Amino acid sequence: MEAVMKEKILALLNTIKQCYSTKVHPRLCPIVASLSVWHRRALAIALLIIIIGLLLPGPTPKPDVTLHHIDPPAMLTEESDSQGVWHRYSVAEGETLAQLFRDHGLPTESLYAMVSVQGNDKPLSTLSAGQQVKIRMTLQGDVTGLTLENTQGQVLFVRQKDGRFLRVQ
């Protein structure tokens, strides 16, 4: 398999070399020969900068922070709302949130999406034994929200319509 791939790459390189030597080089050589040494160097540097610029990644898209519907924190004491049913979990000694999700069959992709927006205080990474975690789920088993109490107060994560999570508090 590797030998076949290597042969294809070598064939592609040979084709490029033939195309350059028969079509590009004869036309480019007289133009470059008429330039001074300094102009050739500047042209080579400019070409390298253009190639590097094309290979660099573009700007990262800004996240959509439009809030469509979020239940106020006062409603979190109810067991269900318009976006799902709240389930309470108690954190065991030494247990991480990832272990809690795995042990209860919850989708870990949702947890990882929340961790990516949790902020510098990292409330999802600093759990203590006996701490209560409430997770809102739809009937299909999708996580639509998570709340927990920590030393700074209540932390709430809500799923947006596009599937990403937003930390509200």
mmCIF file of C-alpha atoms in Angstrom, residues 96-108 111-112:
data_model
loop_
_atom_site.group_PDB
_atom_site.id
_atom_site.type_symbol
_atom_site.label_atom_id
_atom_site.label_comp_id
_atom_site.label_asym_id
_atom_site.label_seq_id
_atom_site.Cartn_x
_atom_site.Cartn_y
_atom_site.Cartn_z
ATOM 1 C CA THR A 96 -14.610 13.834 37.559
ATOM 2 C CA LEU A 97 -17.441 15.176 35.468
ATOM 3 C CA ALA A 98 -16.274 13.009 32.559
ATOM 4 C CA GLN A 99 -16.568 9.905 34.760
ATOM 5 C CA LEU A 100 -20.031 10.996 35.885
ATOM 6 C CA PHE A 101 -21.136 11.393 32.264
ATOM 7 C CA ARG A 102 -19.702 7.992 31.273
ATOM 8 C CA ASP A 103 -21.097 6.178 34.325
ATOM 9 C CA HIS A 104 -24.632 7.457 33.678
ATOM 10 C CA GLY A 105 -24.550 6.968 29.891
ATOM 11 C CA LEU A 106 -24.638 10.688 29.100
ATOM 12 C CA PRO A 107 -23.134 11.970 25.819
ATOM 13 C CA THR A 108 -19.550 13.060 26.557
ATOM 14 C CA LEU A 111 -19.452 17.774 28.133
ATOM 15 C CA TYR A 112 -16.463 18.490 25.903
#
